[in-house]
Coordinates of N, CA and C in Angstrom, one line a residue:
Chain Z
E26 N 0.7 -1.3 -0.1 CA 0.0 0.1 0.0 C 0.8 1.2 0.0
T27 N 0.8 2.0 -1.1 CA 1.5 3.2 -1.1 C 0.8 4.7 -0.7
G28 N -0.3 4.3 -0.3 CA -1.3 5.6 -0.1 C -1.9 6.3 -1.0
V29 N -1.7 5.8 -2.4 CA -2.3 6.3 -3.5 C -3.2 5.1 -4.1
T30 N -4.5 5.3 -4.2 CA -5.4 4.4 -4.6 C -6.0 4.6 -5.9
Q31 N -6.5 3.8 -6.9 CA -6.8 4.2 -8.1 C -8.2 3.3 -8.5
T32 N -9.2 3.4 -8.8 CA -10.5 2.9 -8.9 C -11.0 3.2 -10.7
P33 N -11.4 2.5 -11.4 CA -11.3 0.9 -11.3 C -9.8 0.3 -11.4
R34 N -9.7 -1.0 -11.0 CA -8.5 -1.7 -11.4 C -8.5 -2.0 -12.7
H35 N -9.6 -2.5 -13.5 CA -9.6 -3.1 -14.6 C -10.9 -2.2 -15.3
L36 N -10.8 -1.9 -16.5 CA -11.8 -1.2 -17.5 C -12.0 -1.6 -18.8
V37 N -13.1 -2.3 -19.1 CA -13.2 -2.3 -20.7 C -14.2 -1.3 -21.2
M38 N -14.1 -0.7 -22.3 CA -14.7 0.2 -22.6 C -15.0 0.3 -24.1
G39 N -16.1 0.7 -24.9 CA -16.3 0.8 -26.1 C -15.7 1.8 -26.7
M40 N -15.3 2.2 -28.0 CA -14.9 3.4 -28.5 C -16.0 4.6 -28.2
T41 N -17.1 4.2 -28.3 CA -18.2 5.3 -28.0 C -18.7 5.7 -26.6
N42 N -18.0 5.0 -25.8 CA -18.4 5.1 -24.2 C -17.7 6.3 -23.6
K43 N -18.3 6.8 -22.6 CA -17.5 7.8 -21.8 C -17.3 7.3 -20.4
K44 N -16.1 7.3 -19.6 CA -16.2 6.7 -18.4 C -15.0 7.6 -17.8
S45 N -14.6 7.5 -16.6 CA -13.9 8.4 -15.6 C -13.0 7.3 -15.0
L46 N -11.5 7.7 -14.8 CA -10.5 7.0 -13.8 C -10.4 8.0 -12.8
K47 N -10.5 7.3 -11.4 CA -10.3 8.2 -10.2 C -9.1 7.8 -9.5
C48 N -8.4 8.7 -9.0 CA -7.2 8.6 -8.2 C -7.4 9.3 -6.9
E49 N -6.9 8.7 -5.8 CA -6.9 9.5 -4.6 C -5.9 9.0 -3.6
Q50 N -5.4 10.2 -3.2 CA -4.2 10.1 -2.4 C -4.4 10.5 -1.0
H51 N -3.7 9.6 0.2 CA -4.1 9.7 1.5 C -2.8 10.4 2.3
L52 N -1.9 11.0 1.5 CA -0.6 11.2 2.0 C -0.4 12.6 2.2
G53 N -1.3 13.5 1.8 CA -1.0 15.0 2.4 C -0.4 15.6 1.3
H54 N -0.2 15.1 0.1 CA 0.9 15.8 -1.1 C -0.1 16.7 -1.8
N55 N 0.7 17.5 -2.4 CA 0.0 18.8 -3.1 C 0.2 18.7 -4.6
A56 N 0.9 17.4 -5.2 CA 1.0 17.6 -6.7 C 0.5 16.1 -6.9
M57 N -0.1 16.0 -7.9 CA -0.5 14.8 -8.5 C -0.2 14.6 -10.1
Y58 N 0.0 13.3 -10.5 CA 0.3 13.1 -12.0 C -0.5 12.1 -12.4
W59 N -0.7 12.1 -13.8 CA -1.0 10.9 -14.6 C -0.1 10.6 -15.7
Y60 N 0.2 9.1 -15.8 CA 1.0 8.6 -16.5 C 0.5 7.6 -17.4
K61 N 0.9 7.0 -18.7 CA 0.4 6.2 -19.4 C 1.4 5.2 -19.6
Q62 N 1.2 3.8 -19.6 CA 2.1 2.9 -20.0 C 1.6 2.0 -20.9
S63 N 1.9 2.0 -22.0 CA 1.4 1.1 -23.3 C 2.4 0.0 -23.2
A64 N 1.9 -1.2 -23.7 CA 2.7 -2.4 -23.6 C 3.9 -2.3 -24.4
K65 N 4.9 -2.5 -23.7 CA 6.5 -2.8 -24.2 C 6.9 -1.4 -24.6
K66 N 6.4 -0.4 -23.6 CA 6.8 0.9 -24.1 C 7.1 1.7 -22.4
P67 N 7.9 2.5 -22.4 CA 8.3 3.3 -21.0 C 7.0 4.2 -20.6
L68 N 6.9 4.2 -19.4 CA 5.9 5.1 -18.8 C 6.1 6.6 -19.5
E69 N 5.0 7.0 -19.9 CA 4.9 8.6 -20.4 C 4.0 9.4 -19.4
L70 N 4.6 10.4 -19.3 CA 3.8 11.5 -18.3 C 2.8 11.8 -19.2
M71 N 1.5 12.2 -18.6 CA 0.2 12.8 -19.5 C 0.0 14.3 -18.8
F72 N -0.2 14.4 -17.7 CA -0.7 15.6 -16.9 C 0.1 15.7 -15.5
V73 N 0.2 16.9 -15.0 CA 0.7 17.3 -13.8 C 0.0 18.4 -13.2
Y74 N -0.6 18.3 -12.0 CA -1.3 19.2 -11.2 C -0.4 19.5 -10.0
N75 N -0.6 20.7 -9.7 CA 0.2 21.2 -8.5 C -0.9 22.1 -7.8
F76 N -1.0 21.9 -6.7 CA -2.1 22.9 -5.8 C -3.2 23.0 -6.7
K77 N -3.8 21.9 -7.2 CA -4.8 21.9 -8.1 C -5.0 22.4 -9.3
E78 N -3.7 23.1 -9.5 CA -3.7 23.8 -10.9 C -2.9 23.0 -11.9
Q79 N -3.4 22.9 -13.3 CA -2.5 21.9 -14.4 C -1.5 22.9 -14.5
T80 N -0.3 22.0 -14.4 CA 1.1 22.7 -14.7 C 1.7 22.1 -16.1
E81 N 1.2 21.0 -16.3 CA 1.9 20.4 -17.5 C 0.8 19.5 -18.2
N82 N 0.8 19.7 -19.5 CA 0.1 18.7 -20.3 C 1.0 18.4 -21.6
N83 N 1.3 17.1 -21.3 CA 2.4 16.5 -22.3 C 1.7 16.2 -23.6
S84 N 1.3 17.1 -24.3 CA 0.4 16.7 -25.6 C -0.6 15.8 -25.9
V85 N -1.3 15.9 -24.8 CA -2.1 14.6 -24.6 C -3.6 15.0 -25.7
P86 N -3.9 14.1 -26.4 CA -5.1 14.3 -27.0 C -6.5 14.6 -26.0
S87 N -7.2 15.5 -26.8 CA -8.4 16.1 -26.0 C -9.5 15.0 -25.8
R88 N -9.3 13.8 -26.0 CA -10.2 12.7 -25.6 C -10.0 12.3 -24.2
F89 N -8.9 12.7 -23.7 CA -8.6 12.5 -22.3 C -8.6 13.9 -21.5
S90 N -9.4 14.0 -20.4 CA -9.7 15.1 -20.0 C -9.5 15.2 -18.4
P91 N -8.5 15.6 -18.0 CA -8.1 15.6 -16.4 C -9.0 16.5 -15.6
E92 N -9.3 16.1 -14.4 CA -9.9 16.9 -13.4 C -9.1 16.9 -12.1
C93 N -9.1 18.1 -11.3 CA -8.5 18.0 -10.0 C -9.1 18.7 -9.1
P94 N -10.2 18.3 -8.5 CA -11.1 19.1 -7.7 C -10.5 19.6 -6.3
N95 N -9.5 19.1 -5.7 CA -8.7 19.3 -4.8 C -7.4 18.5 -4.6
S96 N -6.5 18.8 -3.8 CA -5.1 18.2 -3.8 C -5.2 16.6 -3.5
S97 N -6.3 16.0 -2.8 CA -6.2 14.6 -2.7 C -6.9 13.7 -3.7
H98 N -7.7 14.4 -4.9 CA -8.2 13.6 -5.9 C -7.8 14.0 -7.3
L99 N -8.0 13.3 -8.1 CA -7.5 13.6 -9.6 C -8.4 12.5 -10.5
F100 N -8.9 12.9 -11.4 CA -9.7 12.2 -12.2 C -9.2 12.2 -13.6
L101 N -9.4 11.3 -14.4 CA -9.3 11.2 -15.8 C -10.3 10.9 -16.6
H102 N -11.2 11.8 -17.4 CA -12.2 11.5 -17.9 C -12.0 11.3 -19.7
L103 N -12.5 10.1 -19.8 CA -12.3 9.4 -21.1 C -13.6 9.3 -22.1
H104 N -13.4 9.9 -23.4 CA -14.4 9.7 -24.4 C -14.0 9.6 -25.5
T105 N -14.7 8.8 -26.5 CA -14.5 8.4 -27.8 C -12.9 7.9 -27.9
L106 N -12.4 6.9 -27.0 CA -11.1 6.4 -27.1 C -10.7 5.4 -28.3
Q107 N -9.5 5.5 -28.5 CA -9.1 4.4 -29.7 C -8.7 3.3 -29.1
P108 N -8.6 2.1 -29.8 CA -7.9 1.0 -29.4 C -6.5 1.1 -29.0
E109 N -5.9 2.0 -29.7 CA -4.4 2.1 -29.3 C -4.3 3.0 -27.9
D110 N -5.5 3.5 -27.5 CA -5.4 4.0 -25.9 C -5.5 2.8 -24.9
S111 N -5.4 1.7 -25.3 CA -5.5 0.6 -24.4 C -4.0 0.6 -23.6
A112 N -3.9 0.7 -22.4 CA -2.8 0.7 -21.6 C -3.0 0.9 -20.2
L113 N -2.1 0.7 -19.4 CA -2.2 0.8 -17.8 C -1.9 2.3 -17.4
Y114 N -2.9 2.8 -16.9 CA -3.0 4.3 -16.4 C -2.6 4.4 -15.1
L115 N -1.3 5.1 -14.6 CA -0.9 5.2 -13.5 C -1.3 6.8 -12.9
C116 N -1.4 6.7 -11.5 CA -1.7 8.1 -11.0 C -0.4 7.9 -10.1
A117 N 0.2 9.1 -9.7 CA 1.1 9.3 -8.5 C 0.8 10.7 -7.9
S118 N 1.4 11.0 -6.6 CA 1.6 12.1 -6.1 C 2.8 12.3 -5.5
S119 N 3.1 13.7 -5.1 CA 4.3 14.2 -4.3 C 4.2 15.1 -3.4
Q120 N 5.1 15.5 -2.7 CA 5.1 16.7 -2.0 C 5.9 17.8 -3.1
D121 N 5.5 18.9 -2.9 CA 6.2 19.9 -3.7 C 7.2 20.7 -3.1
G122 N 8.7 20.5 -3.6 CA 9.4 21.6 -2.9 C 9.5 22.8 -3.1
G123 N 8.4 23.2 -4.2 CA 8.6 24.5 -4.6 C 9.9 25.0 -5.1
R124 N 10.2 26.3 -4.5 CA 11.3 27.1 -4.9 C 12.5 26.8 -4.0
S125 N 12.3 25.9 -2.9 CA 13.2 25.4 -2.0 C 14.4 24.5 -2.6
G126 N 14.0 24.1 -3.9 CA 15.0 23.3 -4.4 C 15.0 21.8 -3.7
T127 N 14.0 21.5 -2.8 CA 14.1 20.0 -2.3 C 13.4 19.2 -3.0
S128 N 14.0 18.1 -3.2 CA 13.4 17.0 -4.3 C 12.7 16.0 -3.4
Y129 N 11.4 15.9 -4.1 CA 10.7 14.6 -3.3 C 10.2 13.5 -4.3
E130 N 10.3 12.6 -3.7 CA 10.0 11.3 -4.3 C 8.3 11.0 -4.6
Q131 N 8.0 10.3 -5.7 CA 6.7 10.1 -6.2 C 6.2 9.1 -5.8
Y132 N 4.9 8.8 -5.4 CA 4.3 7.4 -4.8 C 3.4 7.1 -5.9
F133 N 3.1 6.0 -6.4 CA 2.4 5.8 -7.5 C 1.1 4.6 -6.7
G134 N 0.1 4.8 -7.7 CA -1.1 4.0 -7.4 C -1.0 2.6 -8.2
P135 N -1.6 1.7 -7.9 CA -1.5 0.3 -8.6 C -2.1 0.5 -10.0
G136 N -2.4 1.4 -10.6 CA -2.8 1.6 -11.9 C -4.2 1.0 -12.4
T137 N -4.7 1.6 -13.5 CA -6.1 1.0 -14.1 C -5.7 0.6 -15.4
R138 N -5.9 -0.9 -15.4 CA -5.9 -1.5 -16.8 C -7.0 -1.3 -17.8
L139 N -6.8 -0.5 -18.7 CA -7.8 0.0 -19.6 C -7.9 -0.7 -20.8
T140 N -8.8 -1.3 -21.6 CA -9.0 -2.1 -22.7 C -9.8 -1.3 -23.6
V141 N -9.7 -0.8 -24.6 CA -10.7 -0.1 -25.5 C -11.0 -1.2 -26.7
T142 N -12.3 -1.2 -26.8 CA -12.6 -2.5 -27.9 C -13.4 -1.7 -28.9
Chain X
D22 N 15.9 17.1 -18.7 CA 16.7 16.2 -17.5 C 17.9 15.2 -18.7
A23 N 18.9 14.9 -17.6 CA 19.7 14.4 -18.4 C 19.4 12.9 -19.0
K24 N 20.2 12.3 -19.8 CA 19.7 11.0 -20.4 C 20.4 9.9 -19.6
T25 N 19.8 9.0 -19.2 CA 20.7 7.7 -18.8 C 20.7 6.6 -19.6
T26 N 21.7 5.7 -19.2 CA 21.9 4.3 -20.0 C 22.1 3.4 -19.0
Q27 N 21.1 2.3 -18.8 CA 21.2 1.0 -18.2 C 21.3 -0.2 -19.2
P28 N 21.9 -1.1 -18.4 CA 21.9 -2.5 -19.1 C 20.5 -3.2 -19.2
T29 N 20.1 -3.6 -20.4 CA 18.5 -3.9 -20.6 C 18.4 -5.1 -19.6
S30 N 19.0 -5.9 -19.2 CA 18.8 -7.0 -18.3 C 20.0 -7.4 -17.6
M31 N 19.5 -8.3 -16.5 CA 20.5 -8.6 -15.5 C 19.9 -9.8 -14.9
D32 N 20.9 -11.0 -14.4 CA 20.6 -11.7 -13.5 C 21.3 -11.9 -12.2
C33 N 20.7 -12.5 -11.2 CA 21.3 -12.6 -10.0 C 20.7 -13.6 -9.3
A34 N 21.7 -14.3 -8.4 CA 21.4 -15.2 -7.7 C 20.7 -14.8 -6.2
E35 N 19.7 -15.6 -5.8 CA 19.0 -15.1 -4.6 C 19.8 -15.1 -3.3
G36 N 20.0 -14.3 -2.5 CA 20.9 -14.2 -1.4 C 22.1 -13.2 -1.8
R37 N 22.5 -13.2 -3.1 CA 23.7 -12.5 -3.3 C 23.2 -10.9 -3.7
A38 N 24.4 -10.2 -3.6 CA 24.1 -8.7 -3.8 C 24.0 -8.5 -5.5
A39 N 22.9 -7.7 -5.5 CA 22.5 -7.1 -7.2 C 23.2 -6.0 -7.2
N40 N 24.0 -5.5 -8.1 CA 24.6 -4.4 -8.5 C 24.0 -3.9 -9.6
L41 N 23.4 -2.8 -9.8 CA 22.6 -2.2 -11.1 C 23.5 -0.9 -11.6
P42 N 24.0 -1.0 -12.6 CA 24.8 0.1 -13.1 C 23.9 1.2 -13.7
C43 N 24.3 2.6 -13.8 CA 23.6 3.4 -14.4 C 24.5 4.7 -15.1
N44 N 24.5 4.9 -16.2 CA 25.4 5.9 -16.8 C 24.7 7.3 -17.0
H45 N 25.1 8.2 -16.4 CA 24.5 9.5 -16.8 C 25.4 10.7 -16.9
S46 N 26.2 10.6 -18.0 CA 27.5 11.5 -18.2 C 27.2 12.7 -18.4
T47 N 25.9 13.2 -18.7 CA 25.5 14.6 -19.1 C 24.7 15.0 -17.9
I48 N 24.9 14.7 -16.8 CA 24.2 15.2 -15.6 C 24.7 16.4 -15.2
S49 N 23.9 17.2 -14.8 CA 24.1 18.9 -14.2 C 24.2 18.9 -12.8
G50 N 25.0 19.7 -12.5 CA 25.1 19.9 -11.2 C 24.2 20.0 -10.0
N51 N 22.8 20.3 -10.5 CA 21.7 20.5 -9.9 C 21.0 19.3 -10.0
E52 N 21.2 18.2 -10.6 CA 20.4 17.1 -10.9 C 20.7 16.0 -10.0
Y53 N 19.3 15.4 -9.5 CA 19.5 14.3 -8.6 C 19.3 12.9 -9.3
V54 N 20.0 11.7 -8.9 CA 19.8 10.6 -9.1 C 18.7 9.8 -8.4
Y55 N 17.8 9.1 -9.1 CA 16.6 8.8 -8.7 C 16.3 7.1 -9.0
W56 N 16.3 6.3 -8.3 CA 16.1 4.8 -8.4 C 14.6 4.4 -8.2
Y57 N 13.8 4.0 -9.0 CA 12.4 3.3 -8.8 C 12.5 1.9 -9.6
R58 N 11.4 1.0 -9.2 CA 11.3 0.0 -9.6 C 10.0 -0.5 -9.9
Q59 N 9.6 -1.2 -11.0 CA 8.2 -1.5 -11.1 C 8.3 -3.2 -11.2
I60 N 7.5 -3.8 -10.2 CA 7.2 -5.3 -10.4 C 6.0 -5.3 -11.3
H61 N 6.0 -6.6 -12.0 CA 5.1 -6.9 -13.2 C 3.7 -6.3 -13.0
S62 N 3.0 -5.5 -13.7 CA 1.8 -4.9 -14.0 C 1.4 -4.3 -12.5
Q63 N 2.4 -3.5 -11.8 CA 2.2 -2.8 -10.5 C 2.7 -1.4 -10.9
G64 N 2.3 -0.4 -10.2 CA 2.8 1.0 -10.2 C 4.2 0.8 -9.7
P65 N 5.1 1.8 -10.4 CA 6.5 1.8 -9.9 C 6.7 2.4 -8.5
Q66 N 7.9 1.9 -7.9 CA 8.1 2.2 -6.5 C 9.4 3.0 -6.2
Y67 N 9.4 3.9 -5.3 CA 10.7 4.7 -5.2 C 11.4 3.8 -4.6
I68 N 12.8 3.9 -4.7 CA 13.7 3.0 -3.9 C 14.6 4.1 -3.0
I69 N 15.2 4.9 -3.9 CA 16.3 5.8 -3.2 C 16.8 6.8 -4.0
H70 N 17.1 7.9 -3.7 CA 17.8 8.9 -4.6 C 19.0 9.7 -3.8
G71 N 19.7 10.3 -4.6 CA 21.0 11.1 -4.0 C 21.6 12.2 -5.0
L72 N 22.3 12.9 -4.5 CA 22.6 14.1 -5.3 C 24.2 14.0 -5.6
K73 N 25.1 13.8 -4.5 CA 26.6 13.3 -4.6 C 27.1 12.4 -3.6
N74 N 26.6 12.4 -2.5 CA 27.1 11.4 -1.5 C 26.2 10.2 -1.8
N75 N 27.0 9.2 -1.2 CA 26.4 7.8 -1.1 C 25.4 7.8 -0.2
E76 N 24.2 7.0 -0.4 CA 22.9 7.2 0.4 C 22.7 5.5 0.6
T77 N 22.1 5.1 1.8 CA 21.7 3.9 2.1 C 20.4 3.9 3.0
N78 N 19.3 3.2 2.5 CA 18.2 3.0 3.3 C 17.8 1.7 3.4
E79 N 16.7 1.4 4.1 CA 16.3 0.0 4.3 C 16.1 -0.9 3.0
M80 N 16.0 -0.3 1.9 CA 15.9 -1.0 0.5 C 17.1 -1.2 0.0
A81 N 18.0 -0.2 0.0 CA 19.1 -0.6 -1.1 C 20.0 0.7 -0.7
S82 N 21.3 0.5 -1.2 CA 22.3 1.7 -1.3 C 22.7 2.2 -2.6
L83 N 23.0 3.5 -2.5 CA 23.2 4.2 -3.8 C 24.8 4.7 -3.7
I84 N 25.7 4.3 -4.8 CA 26.8 4.7 -4.9 C 26.9 5.5 -6.2
I85 N 27.3 6.9 -5.9 CA 27.6 7.8 -7.0 C 28.9 8.0 -6.9
T86 N 29.4 7.9 -8.3 CA 30.9 8.1 -8.3 C 31.3 9.7 -8.4
E87 N 32.6 10.1 -8.1 CA 32.9 11.2 -7.7 C 32.7 12.3 -8.7
D88 N 32.9 11.8 -10.2 CA 32.4 12.9 -11.0 C 31.0 12.9 -11.4
R89 N 30.3 12.1 -10.6 CA 28.6 11.9 -10.8 C 28.3 11.4 -12.0
K90 N 29.1 11.0 -12.8 CA 28.7 10.5 -14.4 C 28.2 9.2 -14.4
S91 N 28.4 8.4 -13.1 CA 27.7 7.3 -13.1 C 27.3 6.6 -11.8
S92 N 26.4 5.6 -11.6 CA 26.1 5.4 -10.2 C 25.7 3.8 -10.3
T93 N 25.5 3.3 -9.1 CA 25.1 1.9 -8.9 C 24.1 1.6 -7.8
L94 N 23.2 0.9 -8.1 CA 22.1 0.7 -7.2 C 22.6 -0.7 -6.6
I95 N 22.7 -0.9 -5.3 CA 22.8 -2.3 -4.5 C 21.9 -2.8 -3.7
L96 N 21.4 -3.8 -4.2 CA 20.4 -4.5 -3.4 C 21.2 -5.6 -2.4
P97 N 21.4 -5.5 -1.2 CA 22.3 -6.3 -0.5 C 22.1 -7.7 -0.7
H98 N 21.0 -8.2 -0.3 CA 20.7 -9.5 -0.4 C 19.5 -9.7 -0.8
A99 N 19.5 -9.9 -2.2 CA 18.5 -10.0 -3.3 C 17.4 -11.3 -2.8
T100 N 16.2 -11.1 -3.0 CA 15.2 -12.1 -2.8 C 14.6 -12.2 -4.3
L101 N 13.7 -13.3 -4.3 CA 13.0 -13.4 -5.7 C 12.0 -12.2 -5.7
R102 N 11.6 -11.7 -4.7 CA 10.6 -10.3 -4.8 C 11.3 -9.3 -5.3
D103 N 12.6 -9.3 -5.4 CA 13.5 -8.1 -6.0 C 13.2 -7.9 -7.6
T104 N 12.6 -9.5 -8.1 CA 12.5 -9.4 -9.5 C 11.5 -8.3 -10.1
A105 N 12.2 -7.4 -10.9 CA 11.5 -6.2 -11.2 C 12.2 -5.5 -12.5
V106 N 11.8 -4.4 -12.9 CA 12.4 -3.4 -13.9 C 13.1 -2.5 -13.1
Y107 N 14.2 -2.0 -13.0 CA 14.7 -1.0 -12.3 C 15.0 0.2 -13.0
Y108 N 14.6 1.4 -13.0 CA 14.6 2.6 -13.5 C 15.8 3.6 -12.8
C109 N 16.6 4.1 -13.4 CA 17.6 5.0 -13.3 C 17.1 6.5 -13.6
I110 N 16.9 7.4 -13.0 CA 16.3 8.6 -13.6 C 17.0 9.9 -12.9
V111 N 17.4 10.9 -13.9 CA 18.0 12.0 -13.1 C 17.3 13.2 -13.6
R112 N 16.9 14.1 -12.4 CA 16.2 15.3 -12.7 C 16.6 16.2 -11.6
V113 N 16.1 17.4 -11.9 CA 16.3 18.5 -11.0 C 15.4 18.4 -9.8
A114 N 15.8 19.1 -8.9 CA 14.8 19.4 -7.7 C 14.2 20.8 -7.6
K115 N 13.1 20.6 -8.3 CA 12.4 22.0 -8.5 C 10.9 21.7 -8.5
G116 N 10.1 21.9 -7.4 CA 8.8 21.6 -7.5 C 8.1 20.4 -8.1
A117 N 6.9 20.4 -8.7 CA 6.4 19.2 -9.0 C 7.1 18.8 -10.3
Q118 N 7.9 18.0 -10.3 CA 8.5 17.6 -11.6 C 8.4 16.4 -12.2
K119 N 8.3 16.3 -13.5 CA 7.8 14.8 -14.0 C 9.0 14.2 -13.9
L120 N 8.8 12.7 -13.8 CA 9.8 11.7 -14.0 C 10.0 11.2 -15.5
V121 N 11.1 11.2 -16.3 CA 11.1 10.7 -17.6 C 11.7 9.4 -17.3
F122 N 11.0 8.1 -17.7 CA 11.1 6.9 -17.7 C 12.2 6.5 -19.0
G123 N 13.1 5.7 -18.9 CA 13.7 5.1 -19.8 C 13.2 3.7 -19.9
Q124 N 13.9 2.5 -20.7 CA 13.6 1.2 -20.7 C 13.8 0.5 -19.4
G125 N 14.8 1.1 -18.7 CA 15.3 0.3 -17.3 C 16.1 -0.9 -17.7
T126 N 16.2 -1.6 -16.6 CA 17.1 -2.8 -16.4 C 16.1 -3.9 -15.7
R127 N 15.9 -5.1 -16.7 CA 14.9 -6.0 -16.0 C 15.8 -7.0 -15.3
L128 N 15.7 -7.2 -13.9 CA 16.3 -7.7 -12.9 C 15.8 -9.1 -12.5
T129 N 16.3 -10.3 -12.8 CA 15.9 -11.4 -12.5 C 16.5 -12.1 -11.4
I130 N 15.8 -12.4 -10.5 CA 16.7 -13.2 -9.4 C 16.1 -14.6 -9.2
N131 N 17.4 -15.3 -9.2 CA 17.2 -16.8 -9.6 C 17.3 -17.4 -8.4
P132 N 16.5 -18.6 -8.3 CA 16.7 -19.4 -7.1 C 18.0 -20.2 -6.7

């Protein structure tokens, strides 16, 4: 248990469906992240949220829509996905060292295994 | 962030020390060396990080060369549960920073 939970753990959806992935962290962190891991590829960052504000969007298609209502929760809304979007979606959180230059590690959830049919 | 180079795979016998090398010859003075691992189909797990001094925690030791161009992660007494992909990442310490994962080293611990 890392203190980061993700639901659902597995999701199968059709290309016309709309679904949401949920991430919750119980660590008191103020930064949250979405990563994508496709088969046999390295993890790729999708989004970064810091104090509920999006600070990075790694050229992610608009069919992926993140939402961060507070520092403990992060959502990824999915609509009209493609089969190539099938992957493991990982959420992470960390403390934010801000300008102090302190470096903090990221804690990852177990991931949501998404299959688009 | 500086690029890292790691061997694609390594094997180690159970109970022996596993030494995983990483080259980061273009590392900048303000970049830290981080190690994470990912056991099959799970989220990555933080192991250890350091700037220039050697570091040790309950999981592993990190040895960084004096010129900081390479480092070695040491698992002192490897167990079967240490079989995983190990990632060496260098990054600056500045706020909420993304991690850039490479292919990592697939470490297999053999009984």
